[in-house]
Short mmCIF file of C-alpha atoms in Angstrom, two decimals:
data_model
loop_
_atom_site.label_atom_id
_atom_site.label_comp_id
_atom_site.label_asym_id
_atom_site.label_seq_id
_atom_site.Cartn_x
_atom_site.Cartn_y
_atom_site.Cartn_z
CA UNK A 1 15.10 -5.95 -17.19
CA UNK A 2 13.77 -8.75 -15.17
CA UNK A 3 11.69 -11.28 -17.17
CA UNK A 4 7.98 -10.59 -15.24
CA UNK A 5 6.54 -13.80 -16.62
CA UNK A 6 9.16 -15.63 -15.62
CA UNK A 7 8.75 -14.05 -12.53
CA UNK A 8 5.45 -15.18 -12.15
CA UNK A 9 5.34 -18.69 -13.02
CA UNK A 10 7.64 -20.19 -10.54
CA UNK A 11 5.16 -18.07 -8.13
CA UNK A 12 2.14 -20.09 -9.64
CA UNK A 13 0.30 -16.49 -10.61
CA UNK A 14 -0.25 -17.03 -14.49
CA UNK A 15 -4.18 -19.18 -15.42
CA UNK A 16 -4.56 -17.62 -19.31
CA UNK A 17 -1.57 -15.45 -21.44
CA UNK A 18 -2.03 -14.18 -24.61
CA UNK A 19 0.83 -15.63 -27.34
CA UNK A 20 3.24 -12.74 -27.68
CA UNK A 21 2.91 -11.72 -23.93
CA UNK A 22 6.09 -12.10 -22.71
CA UNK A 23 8.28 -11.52 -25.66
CA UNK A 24 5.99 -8.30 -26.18
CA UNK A 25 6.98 -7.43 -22.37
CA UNK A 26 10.99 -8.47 -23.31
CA UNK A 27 10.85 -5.58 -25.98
CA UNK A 28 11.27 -3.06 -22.87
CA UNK A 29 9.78 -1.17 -20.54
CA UNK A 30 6.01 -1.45 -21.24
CA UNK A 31 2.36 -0.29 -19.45
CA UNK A 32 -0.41 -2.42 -17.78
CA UNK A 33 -3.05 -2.11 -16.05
CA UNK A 34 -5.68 -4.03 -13.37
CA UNK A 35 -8.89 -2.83 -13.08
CA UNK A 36 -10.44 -2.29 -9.38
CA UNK A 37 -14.26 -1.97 -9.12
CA UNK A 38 -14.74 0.24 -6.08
CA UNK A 39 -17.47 -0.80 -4.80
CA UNK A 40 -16.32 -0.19 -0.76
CA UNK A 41 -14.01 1.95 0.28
CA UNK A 42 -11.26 -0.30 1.35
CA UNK A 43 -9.64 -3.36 -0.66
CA UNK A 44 -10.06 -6.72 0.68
CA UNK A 45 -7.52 -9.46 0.81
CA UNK A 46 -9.31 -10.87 -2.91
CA UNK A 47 -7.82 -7.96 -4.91
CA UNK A 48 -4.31 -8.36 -2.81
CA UNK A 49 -3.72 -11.00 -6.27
CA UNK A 50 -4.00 -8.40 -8.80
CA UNK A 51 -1.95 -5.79 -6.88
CA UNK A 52 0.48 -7.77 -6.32
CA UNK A 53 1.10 -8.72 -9.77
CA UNK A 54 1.17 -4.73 -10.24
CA UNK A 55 4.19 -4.63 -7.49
CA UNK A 56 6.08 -7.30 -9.74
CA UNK A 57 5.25 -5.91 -12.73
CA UNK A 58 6.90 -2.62 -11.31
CA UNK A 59 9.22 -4.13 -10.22
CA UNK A 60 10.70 -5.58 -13.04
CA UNK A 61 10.53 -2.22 -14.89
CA UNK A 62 7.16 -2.02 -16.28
CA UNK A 63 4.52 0.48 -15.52
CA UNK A 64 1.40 -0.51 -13.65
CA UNK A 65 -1.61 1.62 -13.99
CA UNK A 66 -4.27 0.85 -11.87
CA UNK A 67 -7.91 1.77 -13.15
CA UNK A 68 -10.37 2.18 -10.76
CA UNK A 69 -13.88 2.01 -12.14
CA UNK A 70 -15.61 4.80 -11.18
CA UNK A 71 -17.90 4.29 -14.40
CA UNK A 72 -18.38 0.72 -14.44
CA UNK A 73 -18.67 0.48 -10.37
CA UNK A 74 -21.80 2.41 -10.97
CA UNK A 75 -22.86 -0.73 -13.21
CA UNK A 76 -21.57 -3.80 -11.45
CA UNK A 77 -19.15 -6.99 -13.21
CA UNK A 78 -21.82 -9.47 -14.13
CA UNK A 79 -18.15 -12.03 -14.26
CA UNK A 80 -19.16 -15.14 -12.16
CA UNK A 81 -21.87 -13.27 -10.61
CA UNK A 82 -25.43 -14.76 -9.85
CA UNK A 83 -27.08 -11.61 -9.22
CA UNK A 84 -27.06 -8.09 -10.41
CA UNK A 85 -25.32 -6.18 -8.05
CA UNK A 86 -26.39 -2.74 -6.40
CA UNK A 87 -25.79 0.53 -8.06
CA UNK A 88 -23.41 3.00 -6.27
CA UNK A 89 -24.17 6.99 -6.29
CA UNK A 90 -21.10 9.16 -7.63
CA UNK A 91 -20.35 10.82 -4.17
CA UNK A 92 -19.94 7.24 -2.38
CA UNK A 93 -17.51 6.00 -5.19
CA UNK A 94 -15.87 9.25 -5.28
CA UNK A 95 -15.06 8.39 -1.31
CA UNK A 96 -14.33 4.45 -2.14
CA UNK A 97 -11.75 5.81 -4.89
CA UNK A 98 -10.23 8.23 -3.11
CA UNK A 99 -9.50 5.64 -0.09
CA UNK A 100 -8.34 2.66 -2.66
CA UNK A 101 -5.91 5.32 -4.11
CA UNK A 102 -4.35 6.03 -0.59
CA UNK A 103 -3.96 1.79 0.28
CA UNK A 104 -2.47 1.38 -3.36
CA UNK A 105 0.14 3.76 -2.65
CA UNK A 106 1.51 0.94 0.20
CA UNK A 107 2.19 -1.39 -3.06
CA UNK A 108 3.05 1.05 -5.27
CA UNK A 109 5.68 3.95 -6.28
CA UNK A 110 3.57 6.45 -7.32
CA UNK A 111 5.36 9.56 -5.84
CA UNK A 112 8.94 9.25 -7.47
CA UNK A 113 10.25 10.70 -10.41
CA UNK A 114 11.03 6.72 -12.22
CA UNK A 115 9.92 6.44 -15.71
CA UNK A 116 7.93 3.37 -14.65
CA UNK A 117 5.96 5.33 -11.88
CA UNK A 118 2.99 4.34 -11.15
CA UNK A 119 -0.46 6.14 -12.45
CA UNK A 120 -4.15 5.71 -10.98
CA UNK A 121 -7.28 6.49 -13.67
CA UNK A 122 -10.73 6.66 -12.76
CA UNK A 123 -12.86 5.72 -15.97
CA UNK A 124 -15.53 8.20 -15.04
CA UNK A 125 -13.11 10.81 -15.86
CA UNK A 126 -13.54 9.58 -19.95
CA UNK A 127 -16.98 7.76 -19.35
CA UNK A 128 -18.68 10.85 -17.87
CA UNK A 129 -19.21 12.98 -20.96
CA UNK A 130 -19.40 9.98 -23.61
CA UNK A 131 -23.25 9.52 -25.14
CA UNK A 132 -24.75 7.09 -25.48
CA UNK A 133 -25.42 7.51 -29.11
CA UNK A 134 -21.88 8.32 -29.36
CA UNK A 135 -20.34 5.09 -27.67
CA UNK A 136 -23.01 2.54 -29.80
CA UNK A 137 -22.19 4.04 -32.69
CA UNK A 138 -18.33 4.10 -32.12
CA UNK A 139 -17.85 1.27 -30.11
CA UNK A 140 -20.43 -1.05 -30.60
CA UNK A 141 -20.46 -1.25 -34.20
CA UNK A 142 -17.04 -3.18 -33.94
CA UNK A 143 -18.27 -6.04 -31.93
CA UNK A 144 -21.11 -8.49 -32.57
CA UNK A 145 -23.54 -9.66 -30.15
CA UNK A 146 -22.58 -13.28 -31.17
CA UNK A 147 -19.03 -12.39 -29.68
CA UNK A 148 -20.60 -11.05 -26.77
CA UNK A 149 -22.83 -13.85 -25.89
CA UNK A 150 -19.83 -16.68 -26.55
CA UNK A 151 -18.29 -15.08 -23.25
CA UNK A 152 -18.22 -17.81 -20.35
CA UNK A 153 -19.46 -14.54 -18.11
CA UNK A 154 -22.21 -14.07 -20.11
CA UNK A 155 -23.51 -17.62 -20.71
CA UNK A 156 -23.54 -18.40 -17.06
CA UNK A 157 -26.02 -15.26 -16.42
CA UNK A 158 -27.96 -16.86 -19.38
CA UNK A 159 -28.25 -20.39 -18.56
CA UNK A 160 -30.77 -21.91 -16.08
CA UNK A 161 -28.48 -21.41 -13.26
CA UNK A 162 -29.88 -17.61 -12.72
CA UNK A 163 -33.72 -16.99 -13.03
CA UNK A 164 -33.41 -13.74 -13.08
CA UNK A 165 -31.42 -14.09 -16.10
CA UNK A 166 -28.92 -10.53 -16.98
CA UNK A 167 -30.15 -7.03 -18.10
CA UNK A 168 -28.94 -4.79 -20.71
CA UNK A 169 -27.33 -2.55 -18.26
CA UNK A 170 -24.55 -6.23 -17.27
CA UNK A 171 -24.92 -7.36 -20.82
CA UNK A 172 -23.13 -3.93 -21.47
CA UNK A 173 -20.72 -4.10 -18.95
CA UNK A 174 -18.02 -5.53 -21.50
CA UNK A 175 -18.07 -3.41 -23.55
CA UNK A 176 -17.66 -0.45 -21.41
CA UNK A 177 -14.26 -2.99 -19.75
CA UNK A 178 -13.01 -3.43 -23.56
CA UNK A 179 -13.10 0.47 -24.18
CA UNK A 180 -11.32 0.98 -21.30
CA UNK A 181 -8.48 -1.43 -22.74
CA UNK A 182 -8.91 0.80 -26.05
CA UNK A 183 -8.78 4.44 -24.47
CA UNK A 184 -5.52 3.37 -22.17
CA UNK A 185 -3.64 1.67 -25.36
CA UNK A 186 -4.48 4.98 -27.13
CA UNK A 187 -3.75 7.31 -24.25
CA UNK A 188 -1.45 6.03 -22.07
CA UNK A 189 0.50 3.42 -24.54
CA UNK A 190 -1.20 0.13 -22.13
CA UNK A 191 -0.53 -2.65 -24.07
CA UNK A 192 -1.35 -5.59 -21.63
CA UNK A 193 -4.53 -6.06 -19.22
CA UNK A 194 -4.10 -7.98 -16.29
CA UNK A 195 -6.43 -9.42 -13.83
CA UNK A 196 -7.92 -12.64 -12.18
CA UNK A 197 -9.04 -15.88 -14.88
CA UNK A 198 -12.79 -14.51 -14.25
CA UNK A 199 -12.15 -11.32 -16.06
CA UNK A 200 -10.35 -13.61 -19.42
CA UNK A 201 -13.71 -12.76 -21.43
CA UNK A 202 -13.75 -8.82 -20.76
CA UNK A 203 -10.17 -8.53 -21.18
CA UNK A 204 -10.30 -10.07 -24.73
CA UNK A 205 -12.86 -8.18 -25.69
CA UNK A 206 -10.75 -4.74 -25.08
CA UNK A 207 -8.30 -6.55 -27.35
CA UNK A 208 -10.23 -7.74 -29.81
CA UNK A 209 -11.46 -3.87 -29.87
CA UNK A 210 -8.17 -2.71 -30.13
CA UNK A 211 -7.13 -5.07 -33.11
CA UNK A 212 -10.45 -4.34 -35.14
CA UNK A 213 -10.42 0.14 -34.32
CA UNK A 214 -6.83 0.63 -34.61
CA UNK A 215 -5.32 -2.46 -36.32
CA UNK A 216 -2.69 -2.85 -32.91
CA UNK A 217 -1.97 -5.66 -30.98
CA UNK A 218 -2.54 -5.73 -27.54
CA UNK A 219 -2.33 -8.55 -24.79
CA UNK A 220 -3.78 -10.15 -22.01
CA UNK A 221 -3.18 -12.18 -18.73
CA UNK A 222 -4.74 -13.42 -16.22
CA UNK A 223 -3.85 -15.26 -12.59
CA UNK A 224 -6.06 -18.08 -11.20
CA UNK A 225 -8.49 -17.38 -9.07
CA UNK A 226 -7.55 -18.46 -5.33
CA UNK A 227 -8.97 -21.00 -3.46
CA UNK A 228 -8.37 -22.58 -0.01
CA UNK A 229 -7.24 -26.30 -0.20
CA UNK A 230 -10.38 -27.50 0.92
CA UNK A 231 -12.26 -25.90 -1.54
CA UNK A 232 -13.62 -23.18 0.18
CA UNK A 233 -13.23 -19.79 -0.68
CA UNK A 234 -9.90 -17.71 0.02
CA UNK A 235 -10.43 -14.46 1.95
CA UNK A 236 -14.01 -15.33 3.55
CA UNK A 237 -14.14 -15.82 7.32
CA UNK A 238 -17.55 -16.38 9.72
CA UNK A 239 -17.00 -12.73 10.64
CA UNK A 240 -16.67 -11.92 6.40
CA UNK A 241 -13.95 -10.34 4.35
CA UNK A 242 -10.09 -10.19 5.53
CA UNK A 243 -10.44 -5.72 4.54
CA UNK A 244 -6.96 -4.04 4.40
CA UNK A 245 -8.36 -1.28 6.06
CA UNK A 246 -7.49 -1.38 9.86
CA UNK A 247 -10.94 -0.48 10.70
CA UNK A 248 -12.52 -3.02 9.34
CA UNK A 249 -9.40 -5.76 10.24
CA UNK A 250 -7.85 -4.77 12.87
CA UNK A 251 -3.93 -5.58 12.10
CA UNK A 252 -3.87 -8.41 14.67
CA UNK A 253 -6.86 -10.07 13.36
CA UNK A 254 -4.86 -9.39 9.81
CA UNK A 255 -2.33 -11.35 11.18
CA UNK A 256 -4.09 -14.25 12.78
CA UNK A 257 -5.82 -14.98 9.15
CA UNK A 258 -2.14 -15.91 7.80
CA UNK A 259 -0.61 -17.32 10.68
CA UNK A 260 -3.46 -19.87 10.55
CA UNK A 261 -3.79 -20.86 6.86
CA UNK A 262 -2.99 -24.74 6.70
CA UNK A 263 0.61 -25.91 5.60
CA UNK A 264 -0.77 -26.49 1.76
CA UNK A 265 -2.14 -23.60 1.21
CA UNK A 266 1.13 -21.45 3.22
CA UNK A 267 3.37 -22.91 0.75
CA UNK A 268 1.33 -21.95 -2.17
CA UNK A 269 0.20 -18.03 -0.18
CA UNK A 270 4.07 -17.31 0.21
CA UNK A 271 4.71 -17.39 -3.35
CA UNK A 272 1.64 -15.32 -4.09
CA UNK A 273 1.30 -13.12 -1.09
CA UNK A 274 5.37 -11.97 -0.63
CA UNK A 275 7.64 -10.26 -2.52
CA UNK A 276 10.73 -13.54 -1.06
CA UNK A 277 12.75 -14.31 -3.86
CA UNK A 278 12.53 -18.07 -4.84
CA UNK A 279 16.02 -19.36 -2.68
CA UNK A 280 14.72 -17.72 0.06
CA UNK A 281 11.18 -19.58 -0.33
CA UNK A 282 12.47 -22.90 -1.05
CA UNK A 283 14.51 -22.85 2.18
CA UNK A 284 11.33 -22.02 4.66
CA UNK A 285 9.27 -24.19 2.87
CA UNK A 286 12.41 -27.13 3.43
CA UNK A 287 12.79 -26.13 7.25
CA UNK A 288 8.82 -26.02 7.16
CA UNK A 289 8.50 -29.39 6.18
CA UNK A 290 11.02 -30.67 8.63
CA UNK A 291 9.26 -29.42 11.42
CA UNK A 292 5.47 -28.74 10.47
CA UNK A 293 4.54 -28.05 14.19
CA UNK A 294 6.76 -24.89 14.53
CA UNK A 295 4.93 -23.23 11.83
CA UNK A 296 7.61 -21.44 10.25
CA UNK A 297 6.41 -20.78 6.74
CA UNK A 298 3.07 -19.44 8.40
CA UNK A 299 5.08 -16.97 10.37
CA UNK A 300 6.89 -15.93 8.03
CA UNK A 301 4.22 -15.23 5.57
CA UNK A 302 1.96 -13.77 8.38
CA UNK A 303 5.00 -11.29 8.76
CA UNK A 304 5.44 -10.02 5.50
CA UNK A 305 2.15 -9.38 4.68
CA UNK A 306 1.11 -8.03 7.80
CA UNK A 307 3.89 -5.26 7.16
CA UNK A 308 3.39 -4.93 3.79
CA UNK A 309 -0.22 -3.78 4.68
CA UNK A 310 -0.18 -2.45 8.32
CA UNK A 311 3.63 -1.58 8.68
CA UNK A 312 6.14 -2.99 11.07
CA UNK A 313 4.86 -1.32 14.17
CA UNK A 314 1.48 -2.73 13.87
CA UNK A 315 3.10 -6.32 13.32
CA UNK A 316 5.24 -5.78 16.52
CA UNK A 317 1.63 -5.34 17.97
CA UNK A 318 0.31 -8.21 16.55
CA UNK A 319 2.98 -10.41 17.37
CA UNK A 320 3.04 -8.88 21.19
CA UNK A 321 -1.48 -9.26 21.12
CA UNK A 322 -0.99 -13.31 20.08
CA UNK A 323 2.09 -13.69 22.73
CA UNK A 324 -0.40 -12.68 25.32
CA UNK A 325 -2.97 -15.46 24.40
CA UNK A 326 -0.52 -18.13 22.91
CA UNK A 327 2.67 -17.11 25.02
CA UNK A 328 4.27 -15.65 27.98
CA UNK A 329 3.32 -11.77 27.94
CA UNK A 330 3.87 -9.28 30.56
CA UNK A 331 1.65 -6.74 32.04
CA UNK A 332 3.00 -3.78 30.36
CA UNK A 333 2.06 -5.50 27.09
CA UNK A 334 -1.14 -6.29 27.94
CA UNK A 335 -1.66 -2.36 29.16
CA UNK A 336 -0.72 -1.42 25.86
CA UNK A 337 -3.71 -2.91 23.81
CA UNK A 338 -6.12 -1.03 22.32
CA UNK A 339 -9.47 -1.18 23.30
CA UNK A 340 -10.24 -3.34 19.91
CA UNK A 341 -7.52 -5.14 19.62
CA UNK A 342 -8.00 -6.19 23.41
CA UNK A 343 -11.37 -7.50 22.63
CA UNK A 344 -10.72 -9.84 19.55
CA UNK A 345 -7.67 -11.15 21.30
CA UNK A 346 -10.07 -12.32 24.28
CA UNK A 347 -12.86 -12.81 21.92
CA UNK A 348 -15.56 -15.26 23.40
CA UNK A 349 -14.34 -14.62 26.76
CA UNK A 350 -17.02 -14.73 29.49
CA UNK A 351 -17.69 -10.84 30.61
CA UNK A 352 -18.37 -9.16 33.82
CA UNK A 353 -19.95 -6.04 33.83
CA UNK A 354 -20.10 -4.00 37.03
CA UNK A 355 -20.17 -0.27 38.92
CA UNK A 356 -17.02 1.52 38.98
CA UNK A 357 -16.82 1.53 42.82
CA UNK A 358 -16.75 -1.95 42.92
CA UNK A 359 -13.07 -1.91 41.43
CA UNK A 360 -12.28 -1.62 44.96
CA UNK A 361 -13.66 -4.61 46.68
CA UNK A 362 -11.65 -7.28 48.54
CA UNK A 363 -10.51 -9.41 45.64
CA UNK A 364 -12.35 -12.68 47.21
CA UNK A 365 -15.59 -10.81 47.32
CA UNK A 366 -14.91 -9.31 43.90
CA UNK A 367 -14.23 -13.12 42.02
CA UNK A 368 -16.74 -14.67 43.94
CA UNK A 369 -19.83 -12.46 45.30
CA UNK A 370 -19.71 -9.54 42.68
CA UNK A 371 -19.44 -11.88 39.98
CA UNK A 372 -19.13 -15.96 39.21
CA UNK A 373 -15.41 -16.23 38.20
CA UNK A 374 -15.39 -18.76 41.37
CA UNK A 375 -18.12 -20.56 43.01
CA UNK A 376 -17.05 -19.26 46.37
CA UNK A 377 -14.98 -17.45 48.33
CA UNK A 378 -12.96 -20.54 49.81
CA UNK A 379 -12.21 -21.39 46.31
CA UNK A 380 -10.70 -18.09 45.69
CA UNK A 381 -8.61 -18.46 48.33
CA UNK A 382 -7.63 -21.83 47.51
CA UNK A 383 -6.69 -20.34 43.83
CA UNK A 384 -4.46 -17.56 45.13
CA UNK A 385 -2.68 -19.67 48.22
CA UNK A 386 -1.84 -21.82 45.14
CA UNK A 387 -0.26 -19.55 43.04
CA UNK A 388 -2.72 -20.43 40.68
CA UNK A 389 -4.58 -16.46 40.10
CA UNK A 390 -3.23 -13.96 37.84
CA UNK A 391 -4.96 -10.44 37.37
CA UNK A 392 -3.41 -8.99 33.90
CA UNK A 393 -1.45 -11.31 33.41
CA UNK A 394 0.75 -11.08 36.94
CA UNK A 395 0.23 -13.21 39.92
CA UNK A 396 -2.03 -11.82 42.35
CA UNK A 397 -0.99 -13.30 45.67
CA UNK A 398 -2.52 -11.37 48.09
CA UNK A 399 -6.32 -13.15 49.37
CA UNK A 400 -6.61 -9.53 51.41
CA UNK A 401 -5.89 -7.49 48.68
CA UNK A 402 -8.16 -5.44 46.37
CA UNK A 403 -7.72 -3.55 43.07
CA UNK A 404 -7.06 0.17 41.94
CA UNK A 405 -7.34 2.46 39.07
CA UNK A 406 -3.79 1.36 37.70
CA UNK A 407 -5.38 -2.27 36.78
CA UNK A 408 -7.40 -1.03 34.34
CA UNK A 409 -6.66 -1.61 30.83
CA UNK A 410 -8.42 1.20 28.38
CA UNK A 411 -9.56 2.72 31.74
CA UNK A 412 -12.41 -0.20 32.14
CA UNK A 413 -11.08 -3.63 31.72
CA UNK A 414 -9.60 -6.26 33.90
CA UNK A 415 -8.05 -9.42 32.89
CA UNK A 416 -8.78 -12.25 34.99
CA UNK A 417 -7.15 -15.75 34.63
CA UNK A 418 -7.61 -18.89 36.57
CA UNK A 419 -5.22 -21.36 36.46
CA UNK A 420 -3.55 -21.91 32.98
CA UNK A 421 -6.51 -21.86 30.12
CA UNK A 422 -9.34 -20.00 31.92
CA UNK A 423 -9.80 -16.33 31.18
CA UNK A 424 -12.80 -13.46 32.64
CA UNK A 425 -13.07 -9.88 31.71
CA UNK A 426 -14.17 -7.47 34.04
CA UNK A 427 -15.87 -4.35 32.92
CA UNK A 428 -16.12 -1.49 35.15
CA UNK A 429 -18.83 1.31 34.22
#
């Protein structure tokens, strides 16, 4: 067995451990879990952390569960929150479950016959038919509202920092998180929660129930939270989350996020964000160093987790959507875009939108009459006698010449570029 703690503090992924953690996890083969709260239906580059850890802890011959809260979604963390968050109905987290369960299987074996498979819960499933008299009277009793209030989560919704201050329904929250804990240890043999170093207070309380109902030990870890290295917050763009869903990221867009993270924060992402082994690390982080401006670590963490997510073929299209902004590209490449893909590599572009039947018109007319790509039709001219126009990305030499049908890209679009830098869309309706 492969020492999992070990494993993850060369990688920098271990903020709080319980004592006993790791020699509990040296014993053998043991069960964990991460809780998800599906509150959308795809995962977003912020839980990539915790499932990660899952993948290692697999890896190294544990079992991960992963727990998806259909109960508690329908309550909402209060953990570092400074508002109550909204309620979800059962049939849209039935939908956001169903669609975590399918990404998860990307990180995780759950289909083979291994001993250390791994197992998705929903905590509706044990939540849904629990009273409430029943759960106060057999949970609650156990832990003290001076426990509950000493949590960091808690105190924060308390103090003067949130007006609104926390209702019953948050306040609860915890305890719902540390039964959880207490109905997996019993059921499925979990011993260890994991999660991020905002979820330390919940996670101790599902072993403090555990020690004080049953008399067992059980343990807990948690990984730091992840920020940028200027502060800001990891996984946030102007556009909003970095989803792992391609239709709310497209892959190329996936890609870009990683291939532009700053040379601090690559070296600390690869660790984090890759399954590399440490030699292999070390050694792109050296050649790295040599040579910041060939931005090899970035590349090579864009890669991995681009396929780790999307697959290889949508990295090969990726790779082939940024060599047609940032490199040579041909045609054919170009052509084999999709529609959205096309439009956030040229994103901010200036667009053109005309007729269909002007697709047709003498290409000096087109550029500089039908639209304001040049100021005038002399300067078109100029362009294309000095080799200087390219239509989809392949010299258009001909200052007689029109376009056809086979320009098109998606059956509307035509890429215009003047000189080097300068790029046009036209749109043909």
């Amino acid at each position: 067995m492969k020492n999992f703690v070990e494993e993850l503090k060369w990688r920098g992924m271990i903020q709080d451990i319980m004592p006993g953690t790791e020699e509990k996890l040296m014993e053998g083969p043991q069960a964990a879990y991460v809780g998800i709260d599906p509150t959308a239906d795809s995962l977003h580059i912020g839980h990539l952390v915790s499932v990660m850890i899952l993948k290692h802890f697999q890896r190294c011959g544990h079992k991960p569960i992963a727990l998806v809260g259909g109960a508690t979604g329908m309550i909402g963390d209060p953990s570092m929150k400074s508002a109550e968050r909204n309620l979800l109905d059962e049939q849209t987290l039935s939908h956001n479950v169903e669609c975590i369960k399918a990404q998860l299987g990307r990180f995780l074996d759950f289909e083979s016959d291994a001993p250390n498979k791994a197992e998705l819960v929903n905590n509706y499933d044990w939540m849904k038919d629990y009273t409430f008299i029943n759960f106060i009277r057999d949970i609650g009793k156990h832990i003290t509202v001076n426990y509950m209030m000493a949590k960091d989560s808690v105190k924060k919704r308390l103090s003067t920092e949130s007006r609104e201050g926390m209702s019953f329904t948050e306040f609860s929250y915890q305890l719902l998180q540390g039964y959880d804990f207490l109905w997996l240890y019993e059921h499925k043999g979990c011993v260890l929660q994991l999660g991020g170093s905002d979820q330390w207070g919940n996670i101790t309380t599902g072993s403090e129930l555990i020690r004080r109902i049953l008399g067992k030990e059980a343990f807990a870890m948690t990984c730091p939270l992840i920020k940028k290295a200027d502060g800001t917050k990891f996984g946030k763009t102007e556009k909003g989350n970095i989803w792992l869903s391609a239709e709310y990221t497209s892959p190329y867009t996936f890609y870009q996020f990683w291939l532009n993270v700053s040379d601090e924060d690559a070296e600390k992402y690869i660790k984090i964000f890759t399954m590399l082994p440490k030699e292999e690390i070390e050694a792109a982080i050296a050649e790295h160093r040599q040579d910041p401006g060939r931005r090899v670590l970035q590349k090579i963490l864009a890669k991995e987790v681009t396929v780790m997510v999307h697959g290889e073929a949508e990295y090969n299209k990726a790779l082939d959507a940024s060599n047609i902004l940032f490199g040579k590209a041909t045609r054919e490449a170009l052509q084999n875009l999709d529609e959205k893909t096309f439009l956030e590599v040229f994103d901010g572009v200036p667009q053109f939108v005309l007729p269909k039947e002007k697709l047709s018109a003498n290409i000096l007319d087109l550029l500089a009459v039908e639209t304001q790509v040049f100021p005038s039709k002399g300067e078109t001219r100029k362009m294309i006698q000095g080799n200087g126009l390219s239509i989809d990305k392949e010299k258009f030499t001909d200052a007689n010449g029109c376009l056809n049908e086979n320009f098109l890209i998606n059956g509307k679009y035509v890429l215009v570029q003047k000189g080097k830098k300068n790029y046009y869309i036209l749109r043909f309706e």
